Amino acid sequence: TVAQMIKLQLGLHVATVDLGGWDTHEAQGDGGTGYFASQFSSLASGLSALMTDLSNTGGTDHTQRLTIVVMSEFGRTFKQNASRGTDHGHGNLMFVLGGQVNGGLVYGNWPGLSTEQLYDRRDLAITTDYRSVLSEVLIRRLQNPNLGYIFPGYTNYQPTGIVQGADLTPNYETPTGAPTP
């Protein structure tokens, strides 16, 4: 449905798609097999199909107008629990893909995986604020510098170079008054 809306060029600027089932507390799988591998395969296949579908429709490569951000609201622990799964963790990752993405790189600092380097000795440490990645997409791809409206209290935008586009001066002011109905 999202691909059809993009191809129709109806003015769609933002869409969200949810793929649930990532809460793998038990029997997650080992060695690239099992539930987690199957779930990740579904995600990868879906993203590949979307990009293929949008890459050449009647001679138009819609992927050049597209920026996809894949993220989760929580991470997983680095080490398995007693049930051979992972619990809710601290750090996570984000994927960014599309025609104006400076891809093929890993952005951010690698904290390491030794016990001393893990957050609370069990989780991948957070090194990049997700708001910085999303702010860059907002500013450079959507030409929307109003970060204070979207992320109240966030004032530390520094572009990372993940996506192409012009930087605008961030507006950190938060809205006042009654919200628009």
PDB file of C-alpha atoms in Angstrom, residues 7-173:
ATOM      1  CA  LYS A   7       4.227   5.611  -7.068  1.00  0.00           C
ATOM      2  CA  LEU A   8       0.989   7.592  -7.409  1.00  0.00           C
ATOM      3  CA  GLN A   9       2.867  10.681  -6.158  1.00  0.00           C
ATOM      4  CA  LEU A  10      -0.028  11.819  -3.992  1.00  0.00           C
ATOM      5  CA  GLY A  11       2.174  13.985  -1.781  1.00  0.00           C
ATOM      6  CA  LEU A  12       2.983  11.378   0.846  1.00  0.00           C
ATOM      7  CA  HIS A  13       5.779  12.688   3.056  1.00  0.00           C
ATOM      8  CA  VAL A  14       5.872  10.236   5.968  1.00  0.00           C
ATOM      9  CA  ALA A  15       4.557   6.722   6.511  1.00  0.00           C
ATOM     10  CA  THR A  16       5.108   4.151   9.214  1.00  0.00           C
ATOM     11  CA  VAL A  17       4.979   0.388   8.921  1.00  0.00           C
ATOM     12  CA  ASP A  18       5.089  -1.914  11.917  1.00  0.00           C
ATOM     13  CA  LEU A  19       6.570  -5.396  12.005  1.00  0.00           C
ATOM     14  CA  GLY A  20       5.943  -6.854  15.429  1.00  0.00           C
ATOM     15  CA  GLY A  21       7.240 -10.006  17.034  1.00  0.00           C
ATOM     16  CA  TRP A  22      10.724  -8.951  18.116  1.00  0.00           C
ATOM     17  CA  ASP A  23      10.221  -9.631  21.837  1.00  0.00           C
ATOM     18  CA  THR A  24      12.312 -12.791  21.925  1.00  0.00           C
ATOM     19  CA  HIS A  25      12.612 -13.740  25.589  1.00  0.00           C
ATOM     20  CA  GLU A  26      12.936 -17.444  24.847  1.00  0.00           C
ATOM     21  CA  ALA A  27      14.015 -19.871  22.109  1.00  0.00           C
ATOM     22  CA  GLN A  28      15.453 -17.085  19.998  1.00  0.00           C
ATOM     23  CA  GLY A  29      17.698 -19.419  17.991  1.00  0.00           C
ATOM     24  CA  ASP A  30      21.384 -20.095  17.525  1.00  0.00           C
ATOM     25  CA  GLY A  31      23.858 -19.890  14.671  1.00  0.00           C
ATOM     26  CA  GLY A  32      21.672 -17.979  12.227  1.00  0.00           C
ATOM     27  CA  THR A  33      18.661 -20.253  12.664  1.00  0.00           C
ATOM     28  CA  GLY A  34      15.488 -20.043  14.705  1.00  0.00           C
ATOM     29  CA  TYR A  35      12.810 -17.493  15.354  1.00  0.00           C
ATOM     30  CA  PHE A  36      15.000 -14.370  15.327  1.00  0.00           C
ATOM     31  CA  ALA A  37      16.684 -15.334  12.042  1.00  0.00           C
ATOM     32  CA  SER A  38      13.278 -15.974  10.473  1.00  0.00           C
ATOM     33  CA  GLN A  39      11.964 -12.623  11.712  1.00  0.00           C
ATOM     34  CA  PHE A  40      15.033 -10.788  10.425  1.00  0.00           C
ATOM     35  CA  SER A  41      14.704 -12.591   7.082  1.00  0.00           C
ATOM     36  CA  SER A  42      11.114 -11.309   6.811  1.00  0.00           C
ATOM     37  CA  LEU A  43      12.298  -7.766   7.464  1.00  0.00           C
ATOM     38  CA  ALA A  44      15.118  -8.017   4.910  1.00  0.00           C
ATOM     39  CA  SER A  45      12.886  -9.617   2.272  1.00  0.00           C
ATOM     40  CA  GLY A  46      10.213  -6.982   2.771  1.00  0.00           C
ATOM     41  CA  LEU A  47      12.687  -4.104   2.465  1.00  0.00           C
ATOM     42  CA  SER A  48      14.254  -5.687  -0.608  1.00  0.00           C
ATOM     43  CA  ALA A  49      10.856  -6.176  -2.259  1.00  0.00           C
ATOM     44  CA  LEU A  50       9.877  -2.569  -1.523  1.00  0.00           C
ATOM     45  CA  MET A  51      13.096  -1.160  -2.952  1.00  0.00           C
ATOM     46  CA  THR A  52      12.851  -3.412  -6.025  1.00  0.00           C
ATOM     47  CA  ASP A  53       9.213  -2.442  -6.590  1.00  0.00           C
ATOM     48  CA  LEU A  54      10.022   1.256  -6.375  1.00  0.00           C
ATOM     49  CA  SER A  55      13.306   1.178  -8.288  1.00  0.00           C
ATOM     50  CA  ASN A  56      11.892   1.241 -11.819  1.00  0.00           C
ATOM     51  CA  THR A  57       8.213   1.906 -12.351  1.00  0.00           C
ATOM     52  CA  GLY A  58       7.651   3.090 -15.894  1.00  0.00           C
ATOM     53  CA  GLY A  59      11.212   4.389 -16.030  1.00  0.00           C
ATOM     54  CA  THR A  60      10.966   6.249 -12.696  1.00  0.00           C
ATOM     55  CA  ASP A  61      13.248   5.354  -9.807  1.00  0.00           C
ATOM     56  CA  HIS A  62      11.127   6.313  -6.790  1.00  0.00           C
ATOM     57  CA  THR A  63      13.839   5.146  -4.401  1.00  0.00           C
ATOM     58  CA  GLN A  64      15.691   8.412  -5.067  1.00  0.00           C
ATOM     59  CA  ARG A  65      12.903  10.252  -3.202  1.00  0.00           C
ATOM     60  CA  LEU A  66      12.739   7.698  -0.415  1.00  0.00           C
ATOM     61  CA  THR A  67      14.459   7.554   2.971  1.00  0.00           C
ATOM     62  CA  ILE A  68      13.645   4.543   5.120  1.00  0.00           C
ATOM     63  CA  VAL A  69      14.592   4.368   8.792  1.00  0.00           C
ATOM     64  CA  VAL A  70      14.271   1.015  10.532  1.00  0.00           C
ATOM     65  CA  MET A  71      14.322   1.210  14.301  1.00  0.00           C
ATOM     66  CA  SER A  72      12.867  -0.312  17.445  1.00  0.00           C
ATOM     67  CA  GLU A  73      11.712   1.261  20.659  1.00  0.00           C
ATOM     68  CA  PHE A  74      13.914  -1.063  22.713  1.00  0.00           C
ATOM     69  CA  GLY A  75      17.055  -3.117  22.344  1.00  0.00           C
ATOM     70  CA  ARG A  76      17.884  -6.662  23.300  1.00  0.00           C
ATOM     71  CA  THR A  77      20.435  -7.822  25.842  1.00  0.00           C
ATOM     72  CA  PHE A  78      23.779  -8.889  24.444  1.00  0.00           C
ATOM     73  CA  LYS A  79      23.881 -12.231  26.231  1.00  0.00           C
ATOM     74  CA  GLN A  80      21.243 -14.940  26.199  1.00  0.00           C
ATOM     75  CA  ASN A  81      19.108 -15.538  29.254  1.00  0.00           C
ATOM     76  CA  ALA A  82      18.447 -18.985  30.773  1.00  0.00           C
ATOM     77  CA  SER A  83      15.594 -19.548  28.295  1.00  0.00           C
ATOM     78  CA  ARG A  84      17.940 -19.050  25.316  1.00  0.00           C
ATOM     79  CA  GLY A  85      16.421 -15.711  24.440  1.00  0.00           C
ATOM     80  CA  THR A  86      17.267 -12.104  25.107  1.00  0.00           C
ATOM     81  CA  ASP A  87      15.591  -9.666  27.417  1.00  0.00           C
ATOM     82  CA  HIS A  88      14.822  -5.993  26.980  1.00  0.00           C
ATOM     83  CA  GLY A  89      18.130  -4.213  26.510  1.00  0.00           C
ATOM     84  CA  HIS A  90      19.505  -0.726  26.380  1.00  0.00           C
ATOM     85  CA  GLY A  91      21.371  -0.148  23.107  1.00  0.00           C
ATOM     86  CA  ASN A  92      20.032  -0.884  19.658  1.00  0.00           C
ATOM     87  CA  LEU A  93      20.705  -0.174  16.009  1.00  0.00           C
ATOM     88  CA  MET A  94      19.028   1.699  13.192  1.00  0.00           C
ATOM     89  CA  PHE A  95      19.104   1.018   9.460  1.00  0.00           C
ATOM     90  CA  VAL A  96      18.805   3.922   7.033  1.00  0.00           C
ATOM     91  CA  LEU A  97      18.339   3.226   3.333  1.00  0.00           C
ATOM     92  CA  GLY A  98      17.173   5.066   0.239  1.00  0.00           C
ATOM     93  CA  GLY A  99      18.358   6.959  -2.787  1.00  0.00           C
ATOM     94  CA  GLN A 100      19.857   9.896  -0.901  1.00  0.00           C
ATOM     95  CA  VAL A 101      21.485   7.832   1.844  1.00  0.00           C
ATOM     96  CA  ASN A 102      25.255   7.699   2.195  1.00  0.00           C
ATOM     97  CA  GLY A 103      25.133   3.952   2.656  1.00  0.00           C
ATOM     98  CA  GLY A 104      27.600   1.160   3.026  1.00  0.00           C
ATOM     99  CA  LEU A 105      28.953   2.530   6.304  1.00  0.00           C
ATOM    100  CA  VAL A 106      28.431   2.090  10.003  1.00  0.00           C
ATOM    101  CA  TYR A 107      27.877   5.437  11.720  1.00  0.00           C
ATOM    102  CA  GLY A 108      28.527   6.002  15.396  1.00  0.00           C
ATOM    103  CA  ASN A 109      31.115   4.840  17.883  1.00  0.00           C
ATOM    104  CA  TRP A 110      31.645   1.166  18.610  1.00  0.00           C
ATOM    105  CA  PRO A 111      31.676   0.715  22.397  1.00  0.00           C
ATOM    106  CA  GLY A 112      32.836  -2.895  22.360  1.00  0.00           C
ATOM    107  CA  LEU A 113      31.354  -6.093  23.740  1.00  0.00           C
ATOM    108  CA  SER A 114      33.574  -7.023  26.647  1.00  0.00           C
ATOM    109  CA  THR A 115      31.711  -7.146  29.944  1.00  0.00           C
ATOM    110  CA  GLU A 116      33.366  -3.924  31.127  1.00  0.00           C
ATOM    111  CA  GLN A 117      32.217  -2.106  27.966  1.00  0.00           C
ATOM    112  CA  LEU A 118      28.586  -3.165  28.219  1.00  0.00           C
ATOM    113  CA  TYR A 119      26.011  -0.883  29.829  1.00  0.00           C
ATOM    114  CA  ASP A 120      25.204  -2.361  33.247  1.00  0.00           C
ATOM    115  CA  ARG A 121      27.531  -5.208  32.231  1.00  0.00           C
ATOM    116  CA  ARG A 122      24.773  -6.728  30.044  1.00  0.00           C
ATOM    117  CA  ASP A 123      23.654  -4.340  27.272  1.00  0.00           C
ATOM    118  CA  LEU A 124      25.205  -2.686  24.270  1.00  0.00           C
ATOM    119  CA  ALA A 125      26.020   0.901  25.246  1.00  0.00           C
ATOM    120  CA  ILE A 126      24.172   3.698  23.451  1.00  0.00           C
ATOM    121  CA  THR A 127      26.575   5.908  21.501  1.00  0.00           C
ATOM    122  CA  THR A 128      24.161   7.742  19.168  1.00  0.00           C
ATOM    123  CA  ASP A 129      20.925   9.446  20.159  1.00  0.00           C
ATOM    124  CA  TYR A 130      18.177   8.230  17.798  1.00  0.00           C
ATOM    125  CA  ARG A 131      16.891  11.819  17.656  1.00  0.00           C
ATOM    126  CA  SER A 132      20.086  12.915  15.911  1.00  0.00           C
ATOM    127  CA  VAL A 133      19.484  10.440  13.074  1.00  0.00           C
ATOM    128  CA  LEU A 134      15.799  11.318  12.753  1.00  0.00           C
ATOM    129  CA  SER A 135      16.606  15.052  12.995  1.00  0.00           C
ATOM    130  CA  GLU A 136      18.995  14.728  10.078  1.00  0.00           C
ATOM    131  CA  VAL A 137      16.282  13.055   8.008  1.00  0.00           C
ATOM    132  CA  LEU A 138      13.806  15.785   9.009  1.00  0.00           C
ATOM    133  CA  ILE A 139      16.175  18.619   8.152  1.00  0.00           C
ATOM    134  CA  ARG A 140      17.988  17.286   5.100  1.00  0.00           C
ATOM    135  CA  ARG A 141      15.258  15.208   3.446  1.00  0.00           C
ATOM    136  CA  LEU A 142      12.014  16.897   4.554  1.00  0.00           C
ATOM    137  CA  GLN A 143      13.430  20.426   4.894  1.00  0.00           C
ATOM    138  CA  ASN A 144      11.797  20.663   8.323  1.00  0.00           C
ATOM    139  CA  PRO A 145      14.042  22.376  10.897  1.00  0.00           C
ATOM    140  CA  ASN A 146      11.372  22.530  13.647  1.00  0.00           C
ATOM    141  CA  LEU A 147      13.012  20.007  15.943  1.00  0.00           C
ATOM    142  CA  GLY A 148      11.521  21.541  19.100  1.00  0.00           C
ATOM    143  CA  TYR A 149       8.033  20.653  17.899  1.00  0.00           C
ATOM    144  CA  ILE A 150       8.965  17.065  17.178  1.00  0.00           C
ATOM    145  CA  PHE A 151      11.482  16.387  19.968  1.00  0.00           C
ATOM    146  CA  PRO A 152      10.696  18.795  22.833  1.00  0.00           C
ATOM    147  CA  GLY A 153      13.788  19.418  24.929  1.00  0.00           C
ATOM    148  CA  TYR A 154      16.219  18.047  22.343  1.00  0.00           C
ATOM    149  CA  THR A 155      18.811  20.690  21.465  1.00  0.00           C
ATOM    150  CA  ASN A 156      21.901  18.838  20.335  1.00  0.00           C
ATOM    151  CA  TYR A 157      21.522  18.322  16.584  1.00  0.00           C
ATOM    152  CA  GLN A 158      24.850  17.609  14.899  1.00  0.00           C
ATOM    153  CA  PRO A 159      24.605  16.112  11.404  1.00  0.00           C
ATOM    154  CA  THR A 160      26.301  12.757  11.020  1.00  0.00           C
ATOM    155  CA  GLY A 161      26.309  12.645   7.230  1.00  0.00           C
ATOM    156  CA  ILE A 162      23.978   9.659   6.941  1.00  0.00           C
ATOM    157  CA  VAL A 163      21.707  11.362   4.406  1.00  0.00           C
ATOM    158  CA  GLN A 164      22.330  13.877   1.669  1.00  0.00           C
ATOM    159  CA  GLY A 165      20.706  17.301   1.566  1.00  0.00           C
ATOM    160  CA  ALA A 166      21.093  20.844   2.749  1.00  0.00           C
ATOM    161  CA  ASP A 167      21.309  21.646   6.428  1.00  0.00           C
ATOM    162  CA  LEU A 168      18.909  24.195   7.842  1.00  0.00           C
ATOM    163  CA  THR A 169      19.319  25.963  11.159  1.00  0.00           C
ATOM    164  CA  PRO A 170      17.441  23.867  13.740  1.00  0.00           C
ATOM    165  CA  ASN A 171      14.517  25.509  15.500  1.00  0.00           C
ATOM    166  CA  TYR A 172      14.463  24.205  19.053  1.00  0.00           C
ATOM    167  CA  GLU A 173      11.472  26.278  20.204  1.00  0.00           C
TER     168      GLU A 173
END
